[in-house]
Short mmCIF file of N, CA, C and O in Angstrom, two decimals:
data_model
loop_
_atom_site.label_atom_id
_atom_site.label_comp_id
_atom_site.label_asym_id
_atom_site.label_seq_id
_atom_site.Cartn_x
_atom_site.Cartn_y
_atom_site.Cartn_z
N MET A 104 0.84 -1.17 0.00
CA MET A 104 0.00 0.00 0.00
C MET A 104 0.88 1.24 0.00
O MET A 104 1.86 1.33 0.74
N GLN A 105 0.53 2.21 -0.80
CA GLN A 105 1.31 3.43 -0.92
C GLN A 105 1.10 4.32 0.31
O GLN A 105 0.00 4.42 0.84
N GLU A 106 2.17 4.98 0.76
CA GLU A 106 2.11 5.84 1.93
C GLU A 106 1.29 7.10 1.63
O GLU A 106 1.37 7.68 0.56
N PHE A 107 0.49 7.51 2.60
CA PHE A 107 -0.29 8.75 2.52
C PHE A 107 0.63 9.89 2.95
O PHE A 107 1.12 9.91 4.07
N THR A 108 0.89 10.84 2.05
CA THR A 108 1.87 11.88 2.28
C THR A 108 1.22 13.21 2.68
O THR A 108 0.00 13.37 2.57
N LEU A 109 2.07 14.15 3.08
CA LEU A 109 1.57 15.50 3.37
C LEU A 109 0.96 16.14 2.14
O LEU A 109 -0.06 16.84 2.23
N ASP A 110 1.57 15.93 0.99
CA ASP A 110 1.00 16.48 -0.24
C ASP A 110 -0.37 15.88 -0.53
O ASP A 110 -1.27 16.57 -1.00
N ASP A 111 -0.54 14.59 -0.22
CA ASP A 111 -1.87 13.96 -0.37
C ASP A 111 -2.87 14.64 0.56
O ASP A 111 -4.01 14.91 0.16
N LEU A 112 -2.46 14.92 1.79
CA LEU A 112 -3.35 15.54 2.76
C LEU A 112 -3.76 16.94 2.30
O LEU A 112 -4.95 17.30 2.35
N VAL A 113 -2.81 17.71 1.82
CA VAL A 113 -3.12 19.06 1.32
C VAL A 113 -4.09 18.96 0.15
O VAL A 113 -5.07 19.71 0.07
N GLN A 114 -3.85 18.04 -0.77
CA GLN A 114 -4.73 17.88 -1.93
C GLN A 114 -6.14 17.48 -1.49
O GLN A 114 -7.13 17.93 -2.04
N CYS A 115 -6.23 16.64 -0.47
CA CYS A 115 -7.54 16.27 0.07
C CYS A 115 -8.30 17.50 0.54
O CYS A 115 -9.47 17.69 0.21
N TYR A 116 -7.65 18.34 1.33
CA TYR A 116 -8.31 19.54 1.84
C TYR A 116 -8.72 20.47 0.70
O TYR A 116 -9.78 21.10 0.76
N ARG A 117 -7.92 20.55 -0.33
CA ARG A 117 -8.28 21.42 -1.47
C ARG A 117 -9.55 20.95 -2.17
O ARG A 117 -10.21 21.74 -2.83
N THR A 118 -9.88 19.69 -2.02
CA THR A 118 -11.08 19.15 -2.67
C THR A 118 -12.20 18.83 -1.68
O THR A 118 -13.19 18.21 -2.05
N GLY A 119 -12.04 19.24 -0.41
CA GLY A 119 -13.10 19.06 0.57
C GLY A 119 -13.13 17.70 1.24
O GLY A 119 -14.13 17.32 1.85
N ILE A 120 -12.05 16.96 1.15
CA ILE A 120 -11.97 15.62 1.73
C ILE A 120 -11.02 15.67 2.92
O ILE A 120 -10.08 16.45 2.93
N PHE A 121 -11.26 14.84 3.93
CA PHE A 121 -10.35 14.80 5.07
C PHE A 121 -10.19 13.37 5.55
O PHE A 121 -11.08 12.54 5.37
N PRO A 122 -9.03 13.07 6.17
CA PRO A 122 -8.77 11.70 6.64
C PRO A 122 -9.33 11.47 8.04
O PRO A 122 -9.45 12.39 8.84
N MET A 123 -9.64 10.21 8.32
CA MET A 123 -10.07 9.80 9.65
C MET A 123 -9.52 8.41 9.92
O MET A 123 -9.10 7.71 9.01
N SER A 124 -9.59 8.02 11.18
CA SER A 124 -9.32 6.65 11.62
C SER A 124 -10.46 6.25 12.53
O SER A 124 -11.23 7.09 12.98
N ASP A 125 -10.54 4.97 12.83
CA ASP A 125 -11.62 4.49 13.70
C ASP A 125 -11.28 4.63 15.18
O ASP A 125 -12.17 4.62 16.02
N ALA A 126 -10.00 4.76 15.52
CA ALA A 126 -9.61 4.84 16.93
C ALA A 126 -8.20 5.43 17.04
O ALA A 126 -7.46 5.48 16.06
N ARG A 127 -7.84 5.84 18.22
CA ARG A 127 -6.54 6.47 18.48
C ARG A 127 -5.38 5.57 18.07
O ARG A 127 -4.40 6.04 17.50
N ASP A 128 -5.48 4.27 18.34
CA ASP A 128 -4.38 3.34 18.02
C ASP A 128 -4.54 2.65 16.68
O ASP A 128 -3.76 1.76 16.35
N ASP A 129 -5.53 3.05 15.89
CA ASP A 129 -5.75 2.47 14.57
C ASP A 129 -4.89 3.22 13.56
O ASP A 129 -5.04 4.42 13.37
N GLU A 130 -3.99 2.53 12.91
CA GLU A 130 -3.10 3.17 11.94
C GLU A 130 -3.70 3.22 10.53
O GLU A 130 -3.09 3.76 9.62
N THR A 131 -4.90 2.68 10.36
CA THR A 131 -5.56 2.71 9.06
C THR A 131 -6.26 4.04 8.87
O THR A 131 -7.00 4.50 9.74
N LEU A 132 -6.02 4.68 7.74
CA LEU A 132 -6.69 5.93 7.39
C LEU A 132 -7.76 5.64 6.35
O LEU A 132 -7.59 4.79 5.48
N PHE A 133 -8.86 6.38 6.44
CA PHE A 133 -9.83 6.38 5.34
C PHE A 133 -10.22 7.83 5.09
O PHE A 133 -10.07 8.70 5.96
N LEU A 134 -10.68 8.11 3.90
CA LEU A 134 -11.01 9.47 3.51
C LEU A 134 -12.52 9.69 3.57
O LEU A 134 -13.29 8.83 3.17
N VAL A 135 -12.91 10.84 4.08
CA VAL A 135 -14.31 11.20 4.20
C VAL A 135 -14.60 12.34 3.22
O VAL A 135 -13.89 13.35 3.21
N ASP A 136 -15.62 12.14 2.42
CA ASP A 136 -16.04 13.14 1.43
C ASP A 136 -17.51 13.48 1.70
O ASP A 136 -18.41 12.90 1.09
N PRO A 137 -17.75 14.39 2.65
CA PRO A 137 -19.14 14.67 3.03
C PRO A 137 -19.92 15.33 1.89
O PRO A 137 -19.34 16.13 1.14
N PRO A 138 -21.20 15.02 1.77
CA PRO A 138 -21.99 15.62 0.69
C PRO A 138 -22.19 17.13 0.89
O PRO A 138 -22.34 17.86 -0.08
N LEU A 139 -22.18 17.58 2.14
CA LEU A 139 -22.32 19.01 2.44
C LEU A 139 -21.23 19.43 3.40
O LEU A 139 -20.85 18.68 4.29
N ARG A 140 -20.75 20.64 3.22
CA ARG A 140 -19.75 21.21 4.14
C ARG A 140 -20.27 22.55 4.62
O ARG A 140 -20.83 23.33 3.84
N GLY A 141 -20.09 22.83 5.89
CA GLY A 141 -20.47 24.14 6.43
C GLY A 141 -19.39 25.16 6.12
O GLY A 141 -18.20 24.88 6.26
N ILE A 142 -19.79 26.33 5.69
CA ILE A 142 -18.85 27.40 5.37
C ILE A 142 -19.28 28.65 6.13
O ILE A 142 -20.45 29.04 6.07
N LEU A 143 -18.34 29.23 6.84
CA LEU A 143 -18.59 30.47 7.56
C LEU A 143 -17.77 31.57 6.89
O LEU A 143 -16.57 31.68 7.13
N PRO A 144 -18.41 32.39 6.04
CA PRO A 144 -17.65 33.47 5.41
C PRO A 144 -17.27 34.52 6.46
O PRO A 144 -18.10 34.92 7.28
N LEU A 145 -16.02 34.94 6.46
CA LEU A 145 -15.55 35.89 7.46
C LEU A 145 -15.68 37.33 7.00
O LEU A 145 -15.69 38.25 7.82
N GLU A 146 -15.80 37.53 5.70
CA GLU A 146 -15.95 38.89 5.19
C GLU A 146 -17.30 39.44 5.63
O GLU A 146 -18.35 38.82 5.44
N GLY A 147 -17.29 40.58 6.26
CA GLY A 147 -18.53 41.21 6.69
C GLY A 147 -19.13 40.63 7.95
O GLY A 147 -20.29 40.89 8.27
N VAL A 148 -18.36 39.84 8.71
CA VAL A 148 -18.87 39.28 9.96
C VAL A 148 -19.15 40.42 10.94
O VAL A 148 -18.34 41.34 11.10
N HIS A 149 -20.30 40.36 11.56
CA HIS A 149 -20.68 41.37 12.55
C HIS A 149 -20.63 40.74 13.94
O HIS A 149 -21.30 39.74 14.19
N VAL A 150 -19.84 41.31 14.81
CA VAL A 150 -19.78 40.86 16.20
C VAL A 150 -20.61 41.86 17.02
O VAL A 150 -20.24 43.04 17.12
N PRO A 151 -21.74 41.41 17.57
CA PRO A 151 -22.57 42.33 18.36
C PRO A 151 -21.77 42.93 19.52
O PRO A 151 -20.90 42.27 20.11
N SER A 152 -22.04 44.17 19.84
CA SER A 152 -21.27 44.87 20.86
C SER A 152 -21.34 44.17 22.21
O SER A 152 -20.36 44.13 22.94
N ARG A 153 -22.48 43.58 22.54
CA ARG A 153 -22.59 42.87 23.83
C ARG A 153 -21.65 41.66 23.86
O ARG A 153 -21.01 41.37 24.88
N LEU A 154 -21.58 40.91 22.75
CA LEU A 154 -20.67 39.77 22.68
C LEU A 154 -19.22 40.25 22.77
O LEU A 154 -18.41 39.67 23.50
N ALA A 155 -18.87 41.30 22.06
CA ALA A 155 -17.51 41.83 22.11
C ALA A 155 -17.16 42.26 23.53
O ALA A 155 -16.05 41.99 24.01
N ARG A 156 -18.08 42.88 24.23
CA ARG A 156 -17.84 43.31 25.61
C ARG A 156 -17.64 42.09 26.52
O ARG A 156 -16.74 42.07 27.36
N THR A 157 -18.45 41.06 26.34
CA THR A 157 -18.33 39.84 27.13
C THR A 157 -16.96 39.20 26.92
O THR A 157 -16.30 38.80 27.87
N VAL A 158 -16.53 39.12 25.69
CA VAL A 158 -15.23 38.53 25.37
C VAL A 158 -14.11 39.34 26.00
O VAL A 158 -13.18 38.79 26.59
N ARG A 159 -14.20 40.65 25.91
CA ARG A 159 -13.17 41.52 26.50
C ARG A 159 -13.09 41.38 28.02
O ARG A 159 -12.03 41.55 28.61
N ASN A 160 -14.22 41.07 28.65
CA ASN A 160 -14.28 41.03 30.11
C ASN A 160 -14.09 39.64 30.71
O ASN A 160 -14.26 39.47 31.91
N THR A 161 -13.76 38.65 29.93
CA THR A 161 -13.52 37.31 30.46
C THR A 161 -12.07 37.18 30.88
O THR A 161 -11.20 37.92 30.41
N PRO A 162 -11.79 36.23 31.76
CA PRO A 162 -10.40 36.03 32.19
C PRO A 162 -9.58 35.24 31.17
O PRO A 162 -8.41 34.96 31.40
N PHE A 163 -10.18 34.90 30.04
CA PHE A 163 -9.51 34.05 29.07
C PHE A 163 -8.66 34.85 28.10
O PHE A 163 -8.97 35.99 27.78
N THR A 164 -7.61 34.19 27.62
CA THR A 164 -6.74 34.76 26.60
C THR A 164 -6.77 33.81 25.41
O THR A 164 -6.70 32.59 25.58
N VAL A 165 -6.89 34.36 24.22
CA VAL A 165 -6.86 33.55 23.00
C VAL A 165 -5.49 33.72 22.36
O VAL A 165 -5.02 34.85 22.17
N LYS A 166 -4.87 32.61 22.05
CA LYS A 166 -3.55 32.62 21.41
C LYS A 166 -3.60 31.74 20.17
O LYS A 166 -4.46 30.86 20.06
N ILE A 167 -2.67 31.96 19.29
CA ILE A 167 -2.57 31.20 18.04
C ILE A 167 -1.21 30.52 17.98
O ILE A 167 -0.18 31.16 18.23
N ASP A 168 -1.23 29.23 17.69
CA ASP A 168 0.00 28.48 17.40
C ASP A 168 1.03 28.43 18.53
O ASP A 168 2.22 28.33 18.28
N THR A 169 0.59 28.48 19.79
CA THR A 169 1.55 28.39 20.89
C THR A 169 1.56 27.01 21.53
O THR A 169 2.48 26.70 22.29
N ALA A 170 0.55 26.18 21.23
CA ALA A 170 0.46 24.85 21.86
C ALA A 170 -0.19 23.85 20.91
O ALA A 170 -1.11 23.12 21.30
N PHE A 171 0.27 23.81 19.67
CA PHE A 171 -0.36 22.96 18.67
C PHE A 171 -0.45 21.51 19.12
O PHE A 171 -1.51 20.90 19.10
N ARG A 172 0.68 20.94 19.52
CA ARG A 172 0.69 19.53 19.91
C ARG A 172 -0.24 19.28 21.08
O ARG A 172 -0.98 18.29 21.11
N GLN A 173 -0.24 20.15 22.06
CA GLN A 173 -1.11 19.99 23.23
C GLN A 173 -2.58 20.04 22.82
O GLN A 173 -3.39 19.25 23.30
N VAL A 174 -2.94 20.94 21.92
CA VAL A 174 -4.33 21.04 21.46
C VAL A 174 -4.76 19.75 20.78
O VAL A 174 -5.81 19.18 21.09
N ILE A 175 -3.96 19.25 19.85
CA ILE A 175 -4.36 18.05 19.12
C ILE A 175 -4.41 16.84 20.05
O ILE A 175 -5.29 15.99 19.93
N GLU A 176 -3.49 16.76 21.00
CA GLU A 176 -3.52 15.65 21.95
C GLU A 176 -4.77 15.70 22.83
O GLU A 176 -5.40 14.68 23.10
N LEU A 177 -5.15 16.89 23.27
CA LEU A 177 -6.37 17.01 24.07
C LEU A 177 -7.62 16.73 23.24
O LEU A 177 -8.57 16.13 23.74
N CYS A 178 -7.60 17.13 21.97
CA CYS A 178 -8.73 16.81 21.08
C CYS A 178 -8.87 15.30 20.88
O CYS A 178 -9.96 14.79 20.66
N ALA A 179 -7.75 14.59 20.96
CA ALA A 179 -7.75 13.14 20.73
C ALA A 179 -8.09 12.33 21.97
O ALA A 179 -8.31 11.12 21.88
N GLU A 180 -8.15 12.97 23.13
CA GLU A 180 -8.46 12.23 24.36
C GLU A 180 -9.90 11.72 24.35
O GLU A 180 -10.79 12.34 23.77
N SER A 181 -10.10 10.60 25.03
CA SER A 181 -11.46 10.10 25.20
C SER A 181 -12.19 11.01 26.18
O SER A 181 -11.59 11.75 26.95
N ALA A 182 -13.51 10.97 26.12
CA ALA A 182 -14.34 11.79 26.99
C ALA A 182 -15.55 10.96 27.41
O ALA A 182 -15.78 9.87 26.89
N ALA A 183 -16.32 11.49 28.34
CA ALA A 183 -17.50 10.76 28.84
C ALA A 183 -18.46 10.40 27.72
O ALA A 183 -19.06 9.33 27.72
N ASP A 184 -18.58 11.27 26.74
CA ASP A 184 -19.52 11.01 25.64
C ASP A 184 -18.83 10.44 24.40
O ASP A 184 -19.45 10.29 23.35
N ARG A 185 -17.53 10.13 24.52
CA ARG A 185 -16.77 9.62 23.37
C ARG A 185 -15.62 8.78 23.87
O ARG A 185 -14.61 9.29 24.34
N GLU A 186 -15.78 7.47 23.77
CA GLU A 186 -14.72 6.58 24.26
C GLU A 186 -13.48 6.61 23.38
O GLU A 186 -12.37 6.42 23.85
N SER A 187 -13.69 6.79 22.07
CA SER A 187 -12.57 6.74 21.15
C SER A 187 -12.57 7.99 20.28
O SER A 187 -13.49 8.80 20.34
N THR A 188 -11.55 8.15 19.49
CA THR A 188 -11.39 9.33 18.66
C THR A 188 -10.99 8.92 17.25
O THR A 188 -10.43 7.83 17.04
N TRP A 189 -11.26 9.78 16.30
CA TRP A 189 -10.82 9.54 14.92
C TRP A 189 -9.38 10.01 14.71
O TRP A 189 -8.78 9.77 13.69
N ILE A 190 -8.82 10.69 15.71
CA ILE A 190 -7.46 11.24 15.59
C ILE A 190 -6.46 10.18 16.04
O ILE A 190 -6.12 10.08 17.21
N SER A 191 -6.01 9.40 15.09
CA SER A 191 -5.02 8.36 15.41
C SER A 191 -3.65 9.00 15.56
O SER A 191 -3.44 10.17 15.23
N HIS A 192 -2.70 8.23 16.05
CA HIS A 192 -1.33 8.73 16.18
C HIS A 192 -0.76 9.10 14.82
O HIS A 192 -0.05 10.11 14.70
N SER A 193 -1.09 8.34 13.78
CA SER A 193 -0.56 8.66 12.45
C SER A 193 -1.20 9.94 11.91
O SER A 193 -0.51 10.75 11.26
N ILE A 194 -2.48 10.16 12.17
CA ILE A 194 -3.11 11.41 11.76
C ILE A 194 -2.49 12.58 12.52
O ILE A 194 -2.19 13.62 11.94
N GLN A 195 -2.26 12.40 13.81
CA GLN A 195 -1.63 13.46 14.59
C GLN A 195 -0.27 13.80 14.01
O GLN A 195 0.08 14.98 13.88
N SER A 196 0.50 12.80 13.64
CA SER A 196 1.82 13.04 13.05
C SER A 196 1.72 13.82 11.75
O SER A 196 2.53 14.73 11.49
N LEU A 197 0.73 13.50 10.93
CA LEU A 197 0.54 14.23 9.67
C LEU A 197 0.25 15.71 9.95
O LEU A 197 0.84 16.60 9.32
N TYR A 198 -0.65 15.98 10.89
CA TYR A 198 -0.99 17.37 11.19
C TYR A 198 0.17 18.11 11.84
O TYR A 198 0.36 19.31 11.58
N GLU A 199 0.95 17.43 12.66
CA GLU A 199 2.12 18.08 13.24
C GLU A 199 3.13 18.43 12.15
O GLU A 199 3.77 19.49 12.22
N ALA A 200 3.27 17.59 11.15
CA ALA A 200 4.15 17.89 10.02
C ALA A 200 3.60 19.06 9.21
O ALA A 200 4.37 19.91 8.75
N LEU A 201 2.27 19.12 9.05
CA LEU A 201 1.67 20.28 8.37
C LEU A 201 1.90 21.56 9.17
O LEU A 201 2.12 22.63 8.59
N PHE A 202 1.83 21.45 10.50
CA PHE A 202 2.11 22.60 11.35
C PHE A 202 3.55 23.08 11.13
O PHE A 202 3.80 24.29 11.01
N ALA A 203 4.48 22.15 11.05
CA ALA A 203 5.88 22.51 10.81
C ALA A 203 6.06 23.20 9.46
O ALA A 203 6.94 24.06 9.30
N ARG A 204 5.21 22.86 8.49
CA ARG A 204 5.23 23.50 7.17
C ARG A 204 4.51 24.84 7.16
O ARG A 204 4.52 25.55 6.17
N GLY A 205 3.81 25.16 8.25
CA GLY A 205 3.07 26.42 8.31
C GLY A 205 1.66 26.34 7.74
O GLY A 205 1.02 27.36 7.53
N LEU A 206 1.18 25.12 7.48
CA LEU A 206 -0.16 24.96 6.90
C LEU A 206 -1.23 24.58 7.93
O LEU A 206 -2.41 24.69 7.65
N ALA A 207 -0.82 24.11 9.09
CA ALA A 207 -1.77 23.78 10.15
C ALA A 207 -1.56 24.77 11.29
O ALA A 207 -0.44 25.26 11.50
N HIS A 208 -2.65 25.06 12.00
CA HIS A 208 -2.60 26.06 13.06
C HIS A 208 -3.48 25.62 14.22
O HIS A 208 -4.40 24.82 14.04
N SER A 209 -3.20 26.19 15.38
CA SER A 209 -4.07 25.96 16.52
C SER A 209 -4.55 27.30 17.05
O SER A 209 -3.84 28.30 16.99
N VAL A 210 -5.77 27.29 17.55
CA VAL A 210 -6.36 28.42 18.25
C VAL A 210 -6.59 27.92 19.66
O VAL A 210 -7.26 26.90 19.86
N GLU A 211 -6.02 28.60 20.64
CA GLU A 211 -6.05 28.12 22.02
C GLU A 211 -6.72 29.14 22.92
O GLU A 211 -6.55 30.35 22.74
N VAL A 212 -7.47 28.64 23.89
CA VAL A 212 -8.08 29.49 24.90
C VAL A 212 -7.42 29.14 26.23
O VAL A 212 -7.41 27.98 26.64
N TRP A 213 -6.88 30.14 26.88
CA TRP A 213 -6.11 29.96 28.11
C TRP A 213 -6.81 30.68 29.26
O TRP A 213 -7.33 31.78 29.10
N ASP A 214 -6.80 30.05 30.41
CA ASP A 214 -7.20 30.68 31.66
C ASP A 214 -5.92 30.75 32.49
O ASP A 214 -5.51 29.77 33.11
N GLY A 215 -5.25 31.89 32.41
CA GLY A 215 -3.92 32.02 33.01
C GLY A 215 -2.94 31.14 32.26
O GLY A 215 -2.76 31.29 31.05
N THR A 216 -2.36 30.16 32.95
CA THR A 216 -1.40 29.27 32.31
C THR A 216 -2.01 27.93 31.93
O THR A 216 -1.31 27.04 31.46
N GLN A 217 -3.32 27.79 32.12
CA GLN A 217 -3.99 26.52 31.82
C GLN A 217 -4.74 26.60 30.49
O GLN A 217 -5.56 27.50 30.27
N LEU A 218 -4.46 25.65 29.62
CA LEU A 218 -5.18 25.54 28.36
C LEU A 218 -6.56 24.97 28.65
O LEU A 218 -6.69 23.88 29.20
N VAL A 219 -7.62 25.72 28.33
CA VAL A 219 -8.98 25.29 28.66
C VAL A 219 -9.85 25.03 27.43
O VAL A 219 -10.98 24.56 27.55
N GLY A 220 -9.34 25.32 26.25
CA GLY A 220 -10.10 25.07 25.03
C GLY A 220 -9.26 25.33 23.81
O GLY A 220 -8.18 25.92 23.91
N GLY A 221 -9.74 24.88 22.68
CA GLY A 221 -9.01 25.15 21.46
C GLY A 221 -9.46 24.30 20.31
O GLY A 221 -10.34 23.43 20.45
N LEU A 222 -8.89 24.58 19.17
CA LEU A 222 -9.12 23.78 17.97
C LEU A 222 -7.87 23.86 17.12
O LEU A 222 -7.02 24.71 17.32
N TYR A 223 -7.79 22.94 16.19
CA TYR A 223 -6.69 22.98 15.23
C TYR A 223 -7.30 22.82 13.85
O TYR A 223 -8.46 22.41 13.71
N GLY A 224 -6.54 23.17 12.85
CA GLY A 224 -7.05 23.04 11.50
C GLY A 224 -5.98 23.35 10.48
O GLY A 224 -4.82 23.59 10.81
N VAL A 225 -6.40 23.36 9.23
CA VAL A 225 -5.51 23.54 8.09
C VAL A 225 -5.90 24.82 7.36
O VAL A 225 -7.08 25.07 7.14
N ALA A 226 -4.91 25.62 7.01
CA ALA A 226 -5.13 26.87 6.26
C ALA A 226 -4.53 26.72 4.87
O ALA A 226 -3.34 26.45 4.73
N ILE A 227 -5.37 26.88 3.85
CA ILE A 227 -4.93 26.78 2.47
C ILE A 227 -5.63 27.87 1.66
O ILE A 227 -6.87 27.95 1.66
N ASN A 228 -4.84 28.71 0.99
CA ASN A 228 -5.38 29.73 0.09
C ASN A 228 -6.51 30.56 0.72
O ASN A 228 -7.53 30.78 0.10
N GLY A 229 -6.32 31.01 1.94
CA GLY A 229 -7.30 31.88 2.57
C GLY A 229 -8.47 31.18 3.22
O GLY A 229 -9.35 31.82 3.79
N ALA A 230 -8.51 29.87 3.16
CA ALA A 230 -9.57 29.10 3.83
C ALA A 230 -8.98 28.38 5.04
O ALA A 230 -7.85 27.90 4.97
N PHE A 231 -9.73 28.34 6.13
CA PHE A 231 -9.29 27.62 7.32
C PHE A 231 -10.28 26.48 7.56
O PHE A 231 -11.47 26.72 7.71
N PHE A 232 -9.77 25.27 7.60
CA PHE A 232 -10.58 24.08 7.81
C PHE A 232 -10.40 23.64 9.25
O PHE A 232 -9.43 22.97 9.59
N GLY A 233 -11.29 24.03 10.13
CA GLY A 233 -11.17 23.73 11.55
C GLY A 233 -11.58 22.30 11.83
O GLY A 233 -12.56 21.79 11.30
N GLU A 234 -10.82 21.67 12.72
CA GLU A 234 -11.11 20.28 13.14
C GLU A 234 -11.47 20.25 14.60
O GLU A 234 -11.00 21.01 15.39
#
């Protein structure tokens, strides 16, 4: 079987496809091509003043790309409502390599020095594909 490369992953995102696994320790990848994708256009986004005030007055800090590995590892952890994850170790390695190339990013929410939320995703040609 031919190895799935970073270039393959980038090409998948360019066509709306993304890889998954059945579990954290499953090294088998399969590609998902959903019939519909949600798109949030950022041009002309209106943030209501009350929401902006709430965000400004919270104790949280939002940072970008300061804890990529930690974010993806926390996203891959099991939870009460999810025993397993689609983020296998091999998928994590692919995204970490994309991060090293500057194509993957993390958005982190911090409460002081504690990471309390976040997401990671892929940025290609002005589009951000959040995972």
